[in-house]
């Protein structure tokens, strides 16, 4: 919208570079061009402001496919007014000289023209397309058909409008139909997820089985080695017992031989001692056999006295002393003989 200021009954207009201003004064064109700035009187001026920049028009409308399914088409059309004079002549772009506000709604008229034209060509395309095809390839086909239809529409060049670009954002069915269409894909995805889960579980079970088999094999190997250890310990124990028994036998034989030798030595010594004692006794007897009886009695008394305990006093009666003296004074018949 142009910027209009008031000074002493005059009006000053200053427009943007993207706005084409047409100023008619008393039926004649006084100013014509974009980005103008000039003074004028409101009572004698007729102003038109035509935007010449690219403008985006978003549109959304319903259509029906060949299998009688409702879809919503979202599209955007970019256009510009290439001939402001033609546009101002065909559409009401006049503005109030005092406020600079459009008297009508020219952009809404252009939007209605573009929307209805695009909708007509969209309906023509989708009416011969199945829903599945419209969802898969409908965006490109609708975009091409709408671009061709707008380019061939005679009212647009006559109004000074050029279509710059056409974009189809989305073609969407109703919510229930969209959920129904998503169900097979979701089920397939779920099946793939379940299959992946089952495979992962199978792999985990296989790994657990492998681990269990390895543990069992380890336990079997450990038991086998323990059995070998027990057998080896038994063999070692038996060998040790045999070695100990052999050592004990050798020690017993050595001890027996030692004892036999000792016994033989003791026996020989005993025989030697006995023989010496016998010879000594024989000599003793021979010596005593040659001595008279009185000497023997004296020796016996001496030996007796040596073996008697200590006697402090001895009492001899006359009878004993008389008999002893008698015997000592009596001569030995055997000695005489």
mmCIF file of C-alpha atoms in Angstrom:
data_model
loop_
_atom_site.group_PDB
_atom_site.id
_atom_site.type_symbol
_atom_site.label_atom_id
_atom_site.label_comp_id
_atom_site.label_asym_id
_atom_site.label_seq_id
_atom_site.Cartn_x
_atom_site.Cartn_y
_atom_site.Cartn_z
ATOM 1 C CA UNK A 1 0.000 0.000 0.000
ATOM 2 C CA UNK A 2 1.268 3.449 -0.956
ATOM 3 C CA UNK A 3 2.232 5.995 1.700
ATOM 4 C CA UNK A 4 0.048 9.123 1.396
ATOM 5 C CA UNK A 5 0.563 12.311 3.391
ATOM 6 C CA UNK A 6 -1.528 15.524 3.489
ATOM 7 C CA UNK A 7 -0.170 19.073 3.155
ATOM 8 C CA UNK A 8 -2.437 22.144 2.810
ATOM 9 C CA UNK A 9 -5.062 20.428 0.656
ATOM 10 C CA UNK A 10 -2.499 18.561 -1.406
ATOM 11 C CA UNK A 11 -1.647 14.866 -1.161
ATOM 12 C CA UNK A 12 1.772 13.331 -1.554
ATOM 13 C CA UNK A 13 2.087 9.680 -2.653
ATOM 14 C CA UNK A 14 5.179 7.605 -2.191
ATOM 15 C CA UNK A 15 5.025 4.014 -3.458
ATOM 16 C CA UNK A 16 7.234 0.950 -3.062
ATOM 17 C CA UNK A 17 9.427 -0.304 -5.915
ATOM 18 C CA UNK A 18 7.235 -3.393 -6.206
ATOM 19 C CA UNK A 19 4.045 -1.357 -6.744
ATOM 20 C CA UNK A 20 3.099 0.069 -10.159
ATOM 21 C CA UNK A 21 1.207 3.367 -9.799
ATOM 22 C CA UNK A 22 -1.129 4.767 -12.459
ATOM 23 C CA UNK A 23 -2.270 8.352 -11.886
ATOM 24 C CA UNK A 24 -5.044 9.785 -14.048
ATOM 25 C CA UNK A 25 -5.791 13.480 -13.837
ATOM 26 C CA UNK A 26 -8.993 14.672 -15.454
ATOM 27 C CA UNK A 27 -9.043 11.495 -17.572
ATOM 28 C CA UNK A 28 -5.468 11.760 -18.716
ATOM 29 C CA UNK A 29 -2.590 9.593 -17.562
ATOM 30 C CA UNK A 30 -0.305 11.826 -15.548
ATOM 31 C CA UNK A 31 2.011 9.290 -13.869
ATOM 32 C CA UNK A 32 2.624 5.664 -14.747
ATOM 33 C CA UNK A 33 5.379 3.406 -13.287
ATOM 34 C CA UNK A 34 6.701 1.581 -10.206
ATOM 35 C CA UNK A 35 8.160 3.330 -7.165
ATOM 36 C CA UNK A 36 6.743 6.801 -8.002
ATOM 37 C CA UNK A 37 6.541 9.813 -5.702
ATOM 38 C CA UNK A 38 4.439 12.886 -6.580
ATOM 39 C CA UNK A 39 1.940 15.491 -5.372
ATOM 40 C CA UNK A 40 -1.682 15.511 -6.434
ATOM 41 C CA UNK A 41 -5.128 16.795 -5.537
ATOM 42 C CA UNK A 42 -7.535 14.148 -4.306
ATOM 43 C CA UNK A 43 -10.582 15.694 -6.002
ATOM 44 C CA UNK A 44 -9.090 15.504 -9.488
ATOM 45 C CA UNK A 45 -6.922 12.324 -9.167
ATOM 46 C CA UNK A 46 -7.712 8.682 -9.988
ATOM 47 C CA UNK A 47 -5.077 6.309 -8.590
ATOM 48 C CA UNK A 48 -4.425 2.637 -9.276
ATOM 49 C CA UNK A 49 -1.813 0.524 -7.452
ATOM 50 C CA UNK A 50 -0.837 -2.749 -9.107
ATOM 51 C CA UNK A 51 1.675 -5.033 -7.321
ATOM 52 C CA UNK A 52 4.303 -6.315 -9.719
ATOM 53 C CA UNK A 53 6.250 -8.610 -7.363
ATOM 54 C CA UNK A 54 5.990 -12.417 -7.332
ATOM 55 C CA UNK A 55 3.135 -13.543 -5.121
ATOM 56 C CA UNK A 56 2.463 -16.959 -3.580
ATOM 57 C CA UNK A 57 -1.066 -18.346 -3.677
ATOM 58 C CA UNK A 58 -1.687 -21.393 -1.486
ATOM 59 C CA UNK A 59 -4.719 -23.438 -2.398
ATOM 60 C CA UNK A 60 -6.403 -26.561 -1.098
ATOM 61 C CA UNK A 61 -9.407 -28.294 -2.594
ATOM 62 C CA UNK A 62 -11.085 -31.686 -2.694
ATOM 63 C CA UNK A 63 -11.203 -34.061 -5.624
ATOM 64 C CA UNK A 64 -12.482 -37.577 -6.337
ATOM 65 C CA UNK A 65 -10.519 -40.407 -7.904
ATOM 66 C CA UNK A 66 -11.822 -42.946 -10.403
ATOM 67 C CA UNK A 67 -12.568 -45.409 -7.591
ATOM 68 C CA UNK A 68 -14.733 -42.774 -5.861
ATOM 69 C CA UNK A 69 -12.308 -41.882 -3.098
ATOM 70 C CA UNK A 70 -12.133 -38.309 -1.829
ATOM 71 C CA UNK A 71 -8.675 -36.754 -1.675
ATOM 72 C CA UNK A 72 -7.371 -33.362 -0.602
ATOM 73 C CA UNK A 73 -4.945 -31.578 -2.888
ATOM 74 C CA UNK A 74 -2.567 -28.979 -1.474
ATOM 75 C CA UNK A 75 -0.786 -26.800 -4.016
ATOM 76 C CA UNK A 76 0.957 -23.454 -4.347
ATOM 77 C CA UNK A 77 0.958 -21.206 -7.435
ATOM 78 C CA UNK A 78 3.506 -18.426 -7.878
ATOM 79 C CA UNK A 79 2.376 -15.612 -10.207
ATOM 80 C CA UNK A 80 3.136 -12.016 -11.060
ATOM 81 C CA UNK A 81 1.308 -9.192 -12.876
ATOM 82 C CA UNK A 82 3.463 -8.589 -15.944
ATOM 83 C CA UNK A 83 1.184 -5.976 -17.587
ATOM 84 C CA UNK A 84 -0.095 -3.531 -14.957
ATOM 85 C CA UNK A 85 -2.040 -1.547 -17.536
ATOM 86 C CA UNK A 86 -4.021 -4.595 -18.679
ATOM 87 C CA UNK A 87 -4.541 -5.693 -15.071
ATOM 88 C CA UNK A 88 -5.726 -2.221 -14.031
ATOM 89 C CA UNK A 89 -8.067 -2.161 -17.027
ATOM 90 C CA UNK A 90 -9.566 -5.597 -16.300
ATOM 91 C CA UNK A 91 -9.533 -5.563 -12.500
ATOM 92 C CA UNK A 92 -10.277 -2.893 -9.955
ATOM 93 C CA UNK A 93 -6.881 -1.848 -8.539
ATOM 94 C CA UNK A 94 -8.066 1.673 -7.735
ATOM 95 C CA UNK A 95 -7.103 3.111 -4.350
ATOM 96 C CA UNK A 96 -8.631 5.835 -2.233
ATOM 97 C CA UNK A 97 -6.718 9.082 -2.895
ATOM 98 C CA UNK A 98 -6.902 10.013 0.783
ATOM 99 C CA UNK A 99 -5.962 6.686 2.428
ATOM 100 C CA UNK A 100 -4.251 4.644 -0.313
ATOM 101 C CA UNK A 101 -6.417 1.591 0.428
ATOM 102 C CA UNK A 102 -7.839 -0.515 -2.417
ATOM 103 C CA UNK A 103 -11.461 0.171 -3.063
ATOM 104 C CA UNK A 104 -12.064 -3.425 -4.195
ATOM 105 C CA UNK A 105 -10.400 -6.849 -3.727
ATOM 106 C CA UNK A 106 -8.398 -7.426 -6.913
ATOM 107 C CA UNK A 107 -6.020 -9.983 -5.436
ATOM 108 C CA UNK A 108 -8.958 -12.091 -4.270
ATOM 109 C CA UNK A 109 -10.311 -12.047 -7.810
ATOM 110 C CA UNK A 110 -6.952 -13.240 -9.132
ATOM 111 C CA UNK A 111 -6.811 -15.938 -6.430
ATOM 112 C CA UNK A 112 -10.294 -17.144 -7.342
ATOM 113 C CA UNK A 113 -9.375 -17.267 -11.035
ATOM 114 C CA UNK A 114 -6.170 -19.223 -10.413
ATOM 115 C CA UNK A 115 -7.736 -21.580 -7.847
ATOM 116 C CA UNK A 116 -10.731 -22.466 -9.982
ATOM 117 C CA UNK A 117 -8.574 -23.000 -13.051
ATOM 118 C CA UNK A 118 -6.127 -25.217 -11.135
ATOM 119 C CA UNK A 119 -8.971 -27.122 -9.503
ATOM 120 C CA UNK A 120 -10.632 -27.762 -12.851
ATOM 121 C CA UNK A 121 -7.518 -29.359 -14.314
ATOM 122 C CA UNK A 122 -6.796 -31.271 -11.081
ATOM 123 C CA UNK A 123 -10.275 -32.767 -11.027
ATOM 124 C CA UNK A 124 -9.895 -33.739 -14.674
ATOM 125 C CA UNK A 125 -6.665 -35.645 -13.912
ATOM 126 C CA UNK A 126 -7.744 -37.350 -10.690
ATOM 127 C CA UNK A 127 -11.148 -38.379 -12.061
ATOM 128 C CA UNK A 128 -9.342 -40.825 -14.376
ATOM 129 C CA UNK A 129 -6.801 -42.029 -11.776
ATOM 130 C CA UNK A 130 -7.159 -44.692 -9.122
ATOM 131 C CA UNK A 131 -6.477 -43.757 -5.537
ATOM 132 C CA UNK A 132 -3.288 -45.810 -5.329
ATOM 133 C CA UNK A 133 -1.959 -44.232 -8.536
ATOM 134 C CA UNK A 134 -2.921 -40.755 -7.352
ATOM 135 C CA UNK A 135 -1.024 -41.255 -4.108
ATOM 136 C CA UNK A 136 2.028 -42.638 -5.888
ATOM 137 C CA UNK A 137 2.298 -40.586 -9.083
ATOM 138 C CA UNK A 138 -0.452 -38.015 -8.644
ATOM 139 C CA UNK A 139 1.735 -35.152 -7.451
ATOM 140 C CA UNK A 140 3.800 -34.996 -10.640
ATOM 141 C CA UNK A 141 0.856 -35.554 -12.987
ATOM 142 C CA UNK A 142 -1.322 -32.964 -11.255
ATOM 143 C CA UNK A 143 1.535 -30.436 -11.204
ATOM 144 C CA UNK A 144 2.220 -30.850 -14.914
ATOM 145 C CA UNK A 145 -1.464 -30.710 -15.837
ATOM 146 C CA UNK A 146 -2.129 -27.602 -13.732
ATOM 147 C CA UNK A 147 0.942 -25.830 -15.163
ATOM 148 C CA UNK A 148 -0.136 -26.644 -18.705
ATOM 149 C CA UNK A 149 -3.731 -25.591 -18.002
ATOM 150 C CA UNK A 150 -2.748 -22.274 -16.458
ATOM 151 C CA UNK A 151 -0.368 -21.561 -19.331
ATOM 152 C CA UNK A 152 -3.174 -22.239 -21.806
ATOM 153 C CA UNK A 153 -5.825 -20.253 -19.911
ATOM 154 C CA UNK A 154 -6.691 -17.208 -22.137
ATOM 155 C CA UNK A 155 -7.964 -15.052 -19.289
ATOM 156 C CA UNK A 156 -4.603 -14.857 -17.583
ATOM 157 C CA UNK A 157 -2.653 -13.161 -20.445
ATOM 158 C CA UNK A 158 -5.655 -10.974 -21.098
ATOM 159 C CA UNK A 159 -5.495 -9.818 -17.483
ATOM 160 C CA UNK A 160 -1.719 -9.342 -17.635
ATOM 161 C CA UNK A 161 -0.949 -12.263 -15.292
ATOM 162 C CA UNK A 162 1.975 -14.656 -15.760
ATOM 163 C CA UNK A 163 2.240 -17.943 -13.855
ATOM 164 C CA UNK A 164 5.820 -18.381 -12.606
ATOM 165 C CA UNK A 165 5.656 -21.815 -10.958
ATOM 166 C CA UNK A 166 3.234 -24.484 -9.825
ATOM 167 C CA UNK A 167 3.955 -26.761 -6.848
ATOM 168 C CA UNK A 168 1.764 -29.573 -5.591
ATOM 169 C CA UNK A 169 2.561 -30.144 -1.945
ATOM 170 C CA UNK A 170 0.497 -33.240 -1.172
ATOM 171 C CA UNK A 171 -2.433 -35.411 -2.208
ATOM 172 C CA UNK A 172 -3.980 -36.995 0.860
ATOM 173 C CA UNK A 173 -7.018 -39.254 1.188
ATOM 174 C CA UNK A 174 -9.482 -39.227 4.056
ATOM 175 C CA UNK A 175 -8.192 -40.166 7.484
ATOM 176 C CA UNK A 176 -9.972 -43.556 7.587
ATOM 177 C CA UNK A 177 -8.795 -44.466 4.095
ATOM 178 C CA UNK A 178 -5.267 -43.326 4.884
ATOM 179 C CA UNK A 179 -5.207 -45.516 8.000
ATOM 180 C CA UNK A 180 -6.542 -48.434 5.986
ATOM 181 C CA UNK A 181 -3.865 -47.905 3.344
ATOM 182 C CA UNK A 182 -1.174 -47.703 6.010
ATOM 183 C CA UNK A 183 -2.309 -50.921 7.663
ATOM 184 C CA UNK A 184 -0.702 -53.403 5.189
ATOM 185 C CA UNK A 185 2.573 -51.524 5.242
ATOM 186 C CA UNK A 186 2.464 -51.335 9.019
ATOM 187 C CA UNK A 187 1.641 -55.029 9.230
ATOM 188 C CA UNK A 188 4.520 -55.833 6.892
ATOM 189 C CA UNK A 189 6.845 -53.635 8.916
ATOM 190 C CA UNK A 190 5.588 -55.316 12.089
ATOM 191 C CA UNK A 191 6.131 -58.719 10.512
ATOM 192 C CA UNK A 192 9.651 -57.721 9.556
ATOM 193 C CA UNK A 193 10.203 -56.480 13.087
ATOM 194 C CA UNK A 194 8.791 -59.732 14.507
ATOM 195 C CA UNK A 195 10.930 -61.738 12.118
ATOM 196 C CA UNK A 196 13.987 -59.762 13.183
ATOM 197 C CA UNK A 197 13.018 -60.313 16.817
ATOM 198 C CA UNK A 198 12.542 -64.043 16.258
ATOM 199 C CA UNK A 199 15.842 -64.257 14.401
ATOM 200 C CA UNK A 200 17.558 -62.357 17.182
ATOM 201 C CA UNK A 201 15.992 -64.695 19.729
ATOM 202 C CA UNK A 202 16.988 -67.707 17.642
ATOM 203 C CA UNK A 203 20.531 -66.419 17.431
ATOM 204 C CA UNK A 204 20.502 -65.809 21.175
ATOM 205 C CA UNK A 205 19.152 -69.324 21.818
ATOM 206 C CA UNK A 206 21.763 -70.778 19.478
ATOM 207 C CA UNK A 207 24.470 -68.864 21.255
ATOM 208 C CA UNK A 208 23.141 -69.974 24.624
ATOM 209 C CA UNK A 209 23.078 -73.563 23.367
ATOM 210 C CA UNK A 210 26.655 -73.208 22.132
ATOM 211 C CA UNK A 211 27.678 -71.750 25.468
ATOM 212 C CA UNK A 212 25.900 -74.566 27.315
ATOM 213 C CA UNK A 213 27.570 -77.166 25.076
ATOM 214 C CA UNK A 214 30.930 -75.541 25.682
ATOM 215 C CA UNK A 215 30.301 -75.523 29.423
ATOM 216 C CA UNK A 216 29.200 -79.173 29.295
ATOM 217 C CA UNK A 217 32.272 -80.084 27.236
ATOM 218 C CA UNK A 218 34.405 -78.206 29.730
ATOM 219 C CA UNK A 219 32.778 -80.074 32.608
ATOM 220 C CA UNK A 220 33.270 -83.409 30.807
ATOM 221 C CA UNK A 221 36.903 -82.579 30.120
ATOM 222 C CA UNK A 222 37.338 -81.494 33.735
ATOM 223 C CA UNK A 223 35.736 -84.734 34.979
ATOM 224 C CA UNK A 224 37.981 -86.745 32.659
ATOM 225 C CA UNK A 225 41.042 -84.957 33.914
ATOM 226 C CA UNK A 226 39.879 -85.437 37.494
ATOM 227 C CA UNK A 227 39.498 -89.145 36.757
ATOM 228 C CA UNK A 228 43.001 -89.208 35.325
ATOM 229 C CA UNK A 229 44.186 -87.320 38.386
ATOM 230 C CA UNK A 230 42.530 -89.847 40.708
ATOM 231 C CA UNK A 231 44.019 -92.739 38.744
ATOM 232 C CA UNK A 232 47.424 -91.097 38.776
ATOM 233 C CA UNK A 233 47.132 -90.427 42.502
ATOM 234 C CA UNK A 234 46.142 -94.093 43.065
ATOM 235 C CA UNK A 235 49.050 -95.233 40.929
ATOM 236 C CA UNK A 236 51.365 -92.924 42.825
ATOM 237 C CA UNK A 237 49.962 -94.159 46.140
ATOM 238 C CA UNK A 238 50.384 -97.797 45.116
ATOM 239 C CA UNK A 239 53.866 -97.115 43.844
ATOM 240 C CA UNK A 240 54.676 -95.287 47.055
ATOM 241 C CA UNK A 241 53.273 -98.180 49.101
ATOM 242 C CA UNK A 242 55.242 -100.669 47.046
ATOM 243 C CA UNK A 243 58.360 -98.578 47.419
ATOM 244 C CA UNK A 244 57.733 -98.244 51.153
ATOM 245 C CA UNK A 245 57.080 -101.994 51.423
ATOM 246 C CA UNK A 246 60.261 -102.752 49.488
ATOM 247 C CA UNK A 247 62.159 -100.300 51.653
ATOM 248 C CA UNK A 248 60.630 -101.849 54.782
ATOM 249 C CA UNK A 249 61.614 -105.331 53.502
ATOM 250 C CA UNK A 250 65.130 -104.200 52.870
ATOM 251 C CA UNK A 251 65.255 -102.548 56.274
ATOM 252 C CA UNK A 252 63.760 -105.699 57.897
ATOM 253 C CA UNK A 253 66.222 -107.937 56.123
ATOM 254 C CA UNK A 254 69.070 -105.675 57.110
ATOM 255 C CA UNK A 255 67.809 -105.538 60.705
ATOM 256 C CA UNK A 256 67.371 -109.321 60.773
ATOM 257 C CA UNK A 257 70.819 -109.845 59.354
ATOM 258 C CA UNK A 258 72.181 -107.358 61.866
ATOM 259 C CA UNK A 259 70.370 -109.100 64.682
ATOM 260 C CA UNK A 260 71.598 -112.514 63.455
ATOM 261 C CA UNK A 261 75.134 -111.227 63.295
ATOM 262 C CA UNK A 262 74.712 -109.630 66.709
ATOM 263 C CA UNK A 263 73.210 -112.828 68.103
ATOM 264 C CA UNK A 264 76.016 -114.844 66.582
ATOM 265 C CA UNK A 265 78.546 -112.463 68.031
ATOM 266 C CA UNK A 266 76.830 -112.543 71.401
ATOM 267 C CA UNK A 267 76.645 -116.341 71.235
ATOM 268 C CA UNK A 268 80.313 -116.546 70.336
ATOM 269 C CA UNK A 269 81.127 -114.129 73.107
ATOM 270 C CA UNK A 270 78.956 -116.112 75.502
ATOM 271 C CA UNK A 271 80.720 -119.269 74.466
ATOM 272 C CA UNK A 272 84.056 -117.614 74.912
ATOM 273 C CA UNK A 273 83.014 -116.221 78.289
ATOM 274 C CA UNK A 274 81.500 -119.573 79.319
ATOM 275 C CA UNK A 275 84.590 -121.382 78.251
ATOM 276 C CA UNK A 276 86.739 -118.898 80.132
ATOM 277 C CA UNK A 277 84.511 -119.150 83.156
ATOM 278 C CA UNK A 278 84.529 -122.927 82.863
ATOM 279 C CA UNK A 279 88.288 -122.943 82.654
ATOM 280 C CA UNK A 280 88.508 -120.510 85.543
ATOM 281 C CA UNK A 281 86.094 -122.585 87.586
ATOM 282 C CA UNK A 282 87.943 -125.726 86.692
ATOM 283 C CA UNK A 283 91.183 -124.102 87.752
ATOM 284 C CA UNK A 284 89.536 -122.825 90.896
ATOM 285 C CA UNK A 285 88.212 -126.260 91.631
ATOM 286 C CA UNK A 286 91.568 -127.778 90.924
ATOM 287 C CA UNK A 287 93.222 -125.363 93.314
ATOM 288 C CA UNK A 288 90.648 -126.014 96.038
ATOM 289 C CA UNK A 289 90.918 -129.742 95.485
ATOM 290 C CA UNK A 290 94.589 -129.588 96.409
ATOM 291 C CA UNK A 291 94.023 -127.523 99.602
ATOM 292 C CA UNK A 292 93.276 -129.266 102.989
ATOM 293 C CA UNK A 293 89.900 -129.075 104.678
ATOM 294 C CA UNK A 294 90.928 -126.560 107.307
ATOM 295 C CA UNK A 295 92.088 -124.122 104.718
ATOM 296 C CA UNK A 296 88.821 -124.527 102.892
ATOM 297 C CA UNK A 297 86.924 -123.910 106.086
ATOM 298 C CA UNK A 298 88.963 -120.827 106.706
ATOM 299 C CA UNK A 299 88.331 -119.600 103.168
ATOM 300 C CA UNK A 300 84.646 -120.358 103.551
ATOM 301 C CA UNK A 301 84.545 -118.476 106.807
ATOM 302 C CA UNK A 302 86.366 -115.588 105.203
ATOM 303 C CA UNK A 303 84.019 -115.587 102.227
ATOM 304 C CA UNK A 304 81.058 -115.892 104.608
ATOM 305 C CA UNK A 305 82.322 -113.050 106.665
ATOM 306 C CA UNK A 306 82.703 -110.919 103.550
ATOM 307 C CA UNK A 307 79.103 -111.478 102.637
ATOM 308 C CA UNK A 308 77.615 -111.073 106.125
ATOM 309 C CA UNK A 309 76.039 -107.789 107.094
ATOM 310 C CA UNK A 310 77.738 -105.551 109.650
ATOM 311 C CA UNK A 311 77.772 -107.138 113.116
ATOM 312 C CA UNK A 312 78.438 -104.868 116.026
ATOM 313 C CA UNK A 313 78.774 -107.612 118.605
ATOM 314 C CA UNK A 314 78.936 -111.434 118.664
ATOM 315 C CA UNK A 315 78.085 -113.506 121.685
ATOM 316 C CA UNK A 316 79.677 -116.973 121.831
ATOM 317 C CA UNK A 317 78.445 -119.445 124.368
ATOM 318 C CA UNK A 318 80.878 -121.837 125.950
ATOM 319 C CA UNK A 319 79.271 -124.744 124.232
ATOM 320 C CA UNK A 320 79.806 -123.321 120.776
ATOM 321 C CA UNK A 321 83.307 -122.195 121.519
ATOM 322 C CA UNK A 322 84.239 -125.572 122.993
ATOM 323 C CA UNK A 323 82.942 -127.467 120.022
ATOM 324 C CA UNK A 324 84.688 -125.164 117.570
ATOM 325 C CA UNK A 325 87.990 -125.434 119.362
ATOM 326 C CA UNK A 326 87.591 -129.167 119.528
ATOM 327 C CA UNK A 327 87.109 -129.355 115.814
ATOM 328 C CA UNK A 328 89.972 -127.101 115.106
ATOM 329 C CA UNK A 329 92.268 -129.179 117.332
ATOM 330 C CA UNK A 330 91.149 -132.536 115.886
ATOM 331 C CA UNK A 331 93.317 -133.762 113.062
ATOM 332 C CA UNK A 332 91.746 -134.489 109.637
ATOM 333 C CA UNK A 333 91.764 -138.191 108.897
ATOM 334 C CA UNK A 334 91.752 -137.605 105.189
ATOM 335 C CA UNK A 335 94.741 -135.298 105.495
ATOM 336 C CA UNK A 336 96.612 -137.908 107.327
ATOM 337 C CA UNK A 337 95.848 -140.502 104.858
#
